[in-house]
Amino acid sequence: MNDSTQPALVRRTCITVDLENYSKLDMPTQEAAQQGLAEALASAAAEVGLRRLDWQLQDGGDGELAVLPLGENEPLAVGAFPLALDEQFRRLHERDALHLRARMAINHGMVAPGAKGFAGWGPVDVTRIADAPAVRAALQKIDEARVVVALSAALYRDIVQQGHAVVRPDQFREVRVPRIGATAWVMVPGVDAGRIPVEAPDTEPDEQADSVRQRVDATHSSVAQSGRDTIGNAVGPNSNVSNVSGTNNTVTSAAFHSPVHTNTMHFGPRHG
């Protein structure tokens, strides 16, 4: 395959947002949770100055995958946005007695379009970071937690340690992400970092996250198979990947599988 026929390789920031225990809710409560999450994400983005109307979005019921446009402010997406989402969840609880809790993971990664969605280590790794035992455990074991934020090690180093975001290094704790053989940095807004569990082998499985991870892995594997044609040699086990179409852009994960020509990520509605 020549360069003119290869899908464009792009680097973006990937953000996964997954609601806790969505599959255990009854239908009216699921509908309220979906509406509340959509409202909270929109309000949080507007509050910190992110251009959510320009994001490429794919809803997934209990979460969202979004690709942020070129030029979106990455330090805001990494720092102020998660804090604002936490505050929006608090307001929803006070106003509507709607108690939303979510895991959010943020990562840089290379992404390429495939036959059934997007492939690349960016979307694969971000779902695995969100699914790490310690990230799950932080939400399950810290009762007052509303949003648990997990940053890839590279993003933490480049944005947080360098002082580019409103969040500080002492608010984070390093945890293992076994499925990518790496670490991530976890923060729970308003909670001392020492309370964040480092390991959590006994946490309850999350069927929704498992479903999404399997779909991401399947898409990534199928593209990588016919994949040197599709993503070339740029995406591989040793690549340090980031962003989705241009540089310094962002993604929010819940479900990837839209038509390739739309250039949106969609894993489809998740049933759980």
Short mmCIF file of C-alpha atoms in Angstrom, two decimals:
data_model
loop_
_atom_site.label_atom_id
_atom_site.label_comp_id
_atom_site.label_asym_id
_atom_site.label_seq_id
_atom_site.Cartn_x
_atom_site.Cartn_y
_atom_site.Cartn_z
CA MET A 1 0.00 0.00 0.00
CA ASN A 2 1.46 3.37 -0.93
CA ASP A 3 1.39 6.46 1.27
CA SER A 4 -1.53 8.00 -0.63
CA THR A 5 -3.84 5.09 0.22
CA GLN A 6 -2.85 4.60 3.85
CA PRO A 7 -5.27 5.89 6.53
CA ALA A 8 -3.96 9.01 8.24
CA LEU A 9 -2.05 8.33 11.43
CA VAL A 10 -2.84 10.97 14.02
CA ARG A 11 -1.91 11.61 17.63
CA ARG A 12 -4.49 12.67 20.17
CA THR A 13 -5.19 12.70 23.86
CA CYS A 14 -7.64 9.97 24.79
CA ILE A 15 -10.01 10.39 27.75
CA THR A 16 -12.25 7.61 28.93
CA VAL A 17 -15.25 8.34 31.13
CA ASP A 18 -17.23 5.40 32.52
CA LEU A 19 -20.04 5.57 35.06
CA GLU A 20 -19.92 3.19 37.99
CA ASN A 21 -22.49 0.36 38.24
CA TYR A 22 -24.54 1.57 35.27
CA SER A 23 -25.56 -1.97 34.30
CA LYS A 24 -27.12 -2.52 37.73
CA LEU A 25 -29.53 0.43 37.42
CA ASP A 26 -33.15 0.11 36.35
CA MET A 27 -34.17 1.69 33.04
CA PRO A 28 -35.52 5.01 34.40
CA THR A 29 -32.37 5.48 36.49
CA GLN A 30 -30.16 4.61 33.51
CA GLU A 31 -31.95 7.28 31.47
CA ALA A 32 -31.48 9.81 34.27
CA ALA A 33 -27.80 8.85 34.55
CA GLN A 34 -27.26 9.31 30.81
CA GLN A 35 -28.92 12.72 30.86
CA GLY A 36 -27.03 13.74 33.99
CA LEU A 37 -23.68 12.66 32.54
CA ALA A 38 -24.29 14.53 29.28
CA GLU A 39 -25.26 17.66 31.20
CA ALA A 40 -22.30 17.39 33.56
CA LEU A 41 -19.76 16.93 30.76
CA ALA A 42 -21.16 19.86 28.78
CA SER A 43 -21.27 22.14 31.81
CA ALA A 44 -17.79 21.17 32.99
CA ALA A 45 -16.28 21.82 29.56
CA ALA A 46 -18.02 25.19 29.24
CA GLU A 47 -16.97 26.20 32.74
CA VAL A 48 -13.26 25.73 32.04
CA GLY A 49 -13.32 27.10 28.49
CA LEU A 50 -13.14 23.92 26.41
CA ARG A 51 -14.98 23.97 23.06
CA ARG A 52 -17.16 20.92 23.53
CA LEU A 53 -19.41 21.79 20.57
CA ASP A 54 -16.37 21.19 18.35
CA TRP A 55 -15.60 17.78 19.85
CA GLN A 56 -16.25 14.65 17.82
CA LEU A 57 -18.46 12.66 20.17
CA GLN A 58 -19.74 9.12 20.38
CA ASP A 59 -22.04 8.34 23.25
CA GLY A 60 -22.08 4.92 24.83
CA GLY A 61 -24.81 5.04 27.44
CA ASP A 62 -22.66 4.92 30.53
CA GLY A 63 -19.81 6.94 29.09
CA GLU A 64 -18.40 8.84 26.17
CA LEU A 65 -15.60 8.92 23.67
CA ALA A 66 -14.76 12.36 22.30
CA VAL A 67 -12.03 13.62 20.00
CA LEU A 68 -11.07 17.20 20.79
CA PRO A 69 -10.24 19.56 17.96
CA LEU A 70 -6.81 20.78 17.00
CA GLY A 71 -5.81 23.63 19.28
CA GLU A 72 -7.94 22.58 22.26
CA ASN A 73 -6.19 23.42 25.53
CA GLU A 74 -4.68 20.17 26.79
CA PRO A 75 -3.69 21.38 30.29
CA LEU A 76 -7.33 22.39 30.83
CA ALA A 77 -8.49 18.97 29.65
CA VAL A 78 -6.05 17.24 32.02
CA GLY A 79 -6.53 19.43 35.09
CA ALA A 80 -9.44 21.84 35.26
CA PHE A 81 -11.90 19.68 33.31
CA PRO A 82 -11.85 16.66 35.68
CA LEU A 83 -12.17 18.98 38.68
CA ALA A 84 -15.13 20.74 37.06
CA LEU A 85 -16.77 17.39 36.27
CA ASP A 86 -16.40 16.38 39.91
CA GLU A 87 -18.13 19.61 40.93
CA GLN A 88 -20.91 19.09 38.38
CA PHE A 89 -21.58 15.63 39.82
CA ARG A 90 -21.85 17.20 43.29
CA ARG A 91 -24.35 19.78 42.03
CA LEU A 92 -26.45 17.12 40.30
CA HIS A 93 -26.63 15.19 43.54
CA GLU A 94 -27.75 18.26 45.48
CA ARG A 95 -30.26 19.36 42.85
CA ASP A 96 -31.72 16.07 41.60
CA ALA A 97 -30.53 13.50 44.17
CA LEU A 98 -28.69 11.87 41.24
CA HIS A 99 -25.53 10.24 42.54
CA LEU A 100 -23.11 9.84 39.63
CA ARG A 101 -19.62 8.41 40.06
CA ALA A 102 -17.15 7.75 37.25
CA ARG A 103 -13.66 6.63 36.31
CA MET A 104 -11.81 8.94 33.92
CA ALA A 105 -8.53 8.01 32.24
CA ILE A 106 -6.43 10.28 30.04
CA ASN A 107 -3.65 9.19 27.71
CA HIS A 108 -1.78 10.20 24.56
CA GLY A 109 -1.88 7.68 21.73
CA MET A 110 -1.57 7.09 18.02
CA VAL A 111 -4.91 6.38 16.38
CA ALA A 112 -5.82 5.17 12.90
CA PRO A 113 -9.22 4.39 11.35
CA GLY A 114 -10.08 0.74 10.81
CA ALA A 115 -12.93 -1.16 9.19
CA LYS A 116 -14.96 -1.19 12.43
CA GLY A 117 -13.70 1.89 14.20
CA PHE A 118 -10.37 3.27 15.34
CA ALA A 119 -7.25 1.26 16.10
CA GLY A 120 -3.98 2.09 17.79
CA TRP A 121 -2.41 1.96 21.19
CA GLY A 122 -3.95 5.28 22.20
CA PRO A 123 -7.56 4.07 22.57
CA VAL A 124 -6.46 0.59 23.64
CA ASP A 125 -4.23 1.81 26.44
CA VAL A 126 -6.62 4.44 27.76
CA THR A 127 -9.35 1.82 28.31
CA ARG A 128 -6.82 -0.39 30.09
CA ILE A 129 -5.74 2.48 32.32
CA ALA A 130 -9.37 3.15 33.30
CA ASP A 131 -9.80 -0.57 33.93
CA ALA A 132 -6.71 -0.96 36.14
CA PRO A 133 -7.47 -2.63 39.48
CA ALA A 134 -6.25 0.35 41.52
CA VAL A 135 -8.38 2.78 39.49
CA ARG A 136 -11.49 0.67 40.02
CA ALA A 137 -10.65 0.26 43.68
CA ALA A 138 -10.27 3.99 44.24
CA LEU A 139 -13.87 4.54 43.15
CA GLN A 140 -15.18 1.51 45.01
CA LYS A 141 -13.33 2.06 48.29
CA ILE A 142 -13.30 5.85 48.68
CA ASP A 143 -16.90 6.57 49.55
CA GLU A 144 -16.79 10.30 48.92
CA ALA A 145 -15.15 9.92 45.50
CA ARG A 146 -17.22 11.16 42.58
CA VAL A 147 -14.57 11.17 39.84
CA VAL A 148 -11.37 9.13 39.85
CA VAL A 149 -8.85 10.51 37.35
CA ALA A 150 -5.99 8.39 35.99
CA LEU A 151 -3.28 9.92 33.81
CA SER A 152 -0.75 8.02 31.76
CA ALA A 153 2.79 8.38 33.08
CA ALA A 154 3.88 10.48 30.10
CA LEU A 155 0.94 12.86 30.39
CA TYR A 156 1.50 13.23 34.14
CA ARG A 157 5.17 14.02 33.55
CA ASP A 158 4.61 16.46 30.69
CA ILE A 159 1.60 18.35 32.05
CA VAL A 160 1.34 17.91 35.83
CA GLN A 161 4.98 17.66 36.89
CA GLN A 162 5.90 20.60 34.68
CA GLY A 163 3.27 22.77 36.37
CA HIS A 164 1.08 23.32 33.31
CA ALA A 165 -2.23 22.31 34.95
CA VAL A 166 -4.14 23.46 38.03
CA VAL A 167 -3.66 20.05 39.63
CA ARG A 168 -0.44 19.38 41.59
CA PRO A 169 1.87 16.36 41.71
CA ASP A 170 1.14 15.82 45.42
CA GLN A 171 -2.52 15.16 44.58
CA PHE A 172 -1.59 12.02 42.61
CA ARG A 173 -0.46 8.53 43.48
CA GLU A 174 1.35 6.18 41.12
CA VAL A 175 -0.36 2.83 40.49
CA ARG A 176 0.35 -0.17 38.29
CA VAL A 177 -1.59 -0.83 35.09
CA PRO A 178 -0.90 -4.55 34.62
CA ARG A 179 -2.40 -4.91 31.15
CA ILE A 180 -0.02 -2.39 29.59
CA GLY A 181 2.99 -3.16 31.77
CA ALA A 182 3.24 0.45 32.88
CA THR A 183 2.09 2.83 35.59
CA ALA A 184 -0.47 5.61 35.76
CA TRP A 185 -1.02 8.48 38.17
CA VAL A 186 -4.35 8.62 39.99
CA MET A 187 -6.10 11.55 41.62
CA VAL A 188 -9.40 11.75 43.50
CA PRO A 189 -10.48 15.40 43.79
CA GLY A 190 -10.68 16.50 47.42
CA VAL A 191 -9.09 13.29 48.73
CA ASP A 192 -5.57 12.89 50.12
CA ALA A 193 -3.43 10.91 47.69
CA GLY A 194 -2.32 8.58 50.48
CA ARG A 195 -5.83 7.09 50.57
CA ILE A 196 -5.68 5.97 46.94
CA PRO A 197 -5.09 2.19 46.81
CA VAL A 198 -1.97 1.09 44.96
CA GLU A 199 -3.16 -2.46 44.31
CA ALA A 200 -6.65 -3.92 44.34
CA PRO A 201 -6.79 -7.56 43.20
CA ASP A 202 -10.10 -8.14 44.98
CA THR A 203 -12.16 -5.43 43.27
CA GLU A 204 -15.44 -6.38 41.64
CA PRO A 205 -15.28 -6.88 37.85
CA ASP A 206 -16.82 -4.16 35.73
CA GLU A 207 -18.83 -5.78 32.94
CA GLN A 208 -19.22 -2.50 31.06
CA ALA A 209 -15.48 -1.82 31.00
CA ASP A 210 -14.79 -5.43 29.97
CA SER A 211 -17.18 -5.06 27.04
CA VAL A 212 -15.57 -1.84 25.84
CA ARG A 213 -12.05 -3.19 26.28
CA GLN A 214 -12.88 -6.30 24.23
CA ARG A 215 -14.27 -4.16 21.42
CA VAL A 216 -11.28 -1.84 21.42
CA ASP A 217 -8.89 -4.80 21.47
CA ALA A 218 -10.80 -6.52 18.65
CA THR A 219 -10.75 -3.41 16.49
CA HIS A 220 -7.09 -2.81 17.22
CA SER A 221 -6.18 -6.44 16.50
CA SER A 222 -8.09 -6.66 13.24
CA VAL A 223 -6.58 -3.44 11.94
CA ALA A 224 -3.11 -4.36 13.09
CA GLN A 225 -3.48 -7.75 11.36
CA SER A 226 -4.27 -6.36 7.96
CA GLY A 227 -2.63 -3.65 9.83
CA ARG A 228 0.74 -2.95 8.55
CA ASP A 229 -1.41 -1.92 5.63
CA THR A 230 -3.71 0.05 7.92
CA ILE A 231 -1.53 1.57 10.59
CA GLY A 232 1.91 0.82 9.25
CA ASN A 233 4.82 0.42 11.57
CA ALA A 234 3.99 3.51 13.63
CA VAL A 235 1.68 1.72 16.03
CA GLY A 236 3.19 -1.21 17.86
CA PRO A 237 3.84 -2.62 21.29
CA ASN A 238 6.85 -0.37 21.81
CA SER A 239 5.36 2.82 20.43
CA ASN A 240 4.69 5.78 22.70
CA VAL A 241 1.42 6.94 21.22
CA SER A 242 -0.82 9.97 21.74
CA ASN A 243 -3.76 11.98 20.24
CA VAL A 244 -6.40 11.33 17.31
CA SER A 245 -6.25 13.74 14.36
CA GLY A 246 -3.62 16.38 14.51
CA THR A 247 -1.63 17.23 17.60
CA ASN A 248 -2.72 18.32 21.05
CA ASN A 249 -6.27 17.02 20.71
CA THR A 250 -8.34 14.87 23.02
CA VAL A 251 -10.62 11.81 23.29
CA THR A 252 -13.32 10.74 25.88
CA SER A 253 -14.05 6.97 25.86
CA ALA A 254 -17.16 4.91 26.09
CA ALA A 255 -17.81 3.25 22.80
CA PHE A 256 -15.96 3.38 19.48
CA HIS A 257 -17.41 2.15 16.11
CA SER A 258 -18.51 4.74 13.66
CA PRO A 259 -18.04 4.63 9.89
CA VAL A 260 -14.48 5.40 8.95
CA HIS A 261 -15.48 8.26 6.69
CA THR A 262 -16.98 10.17 9.62
CA ASN A 263 -13.65 10.05 11.48
CA THR A 264 -15.42 9.46 14.80
CA MET A 265 -14.74 6.72 17.34
CA HIS A 266 -17.57 4.39 18.23
CA PHE A 267 -17.58 1.09 20.04
CA GLY A 268 -21.35 1.00 20.00
CA PRO A 269 -23.85 1.13 22.83
CA ARG A 270 -22.73 -1.00 25.71
CA HIS A 271 -25.18 -3.37 27.21
CA GLY A 272 -24.46 -4.55 30.69
#
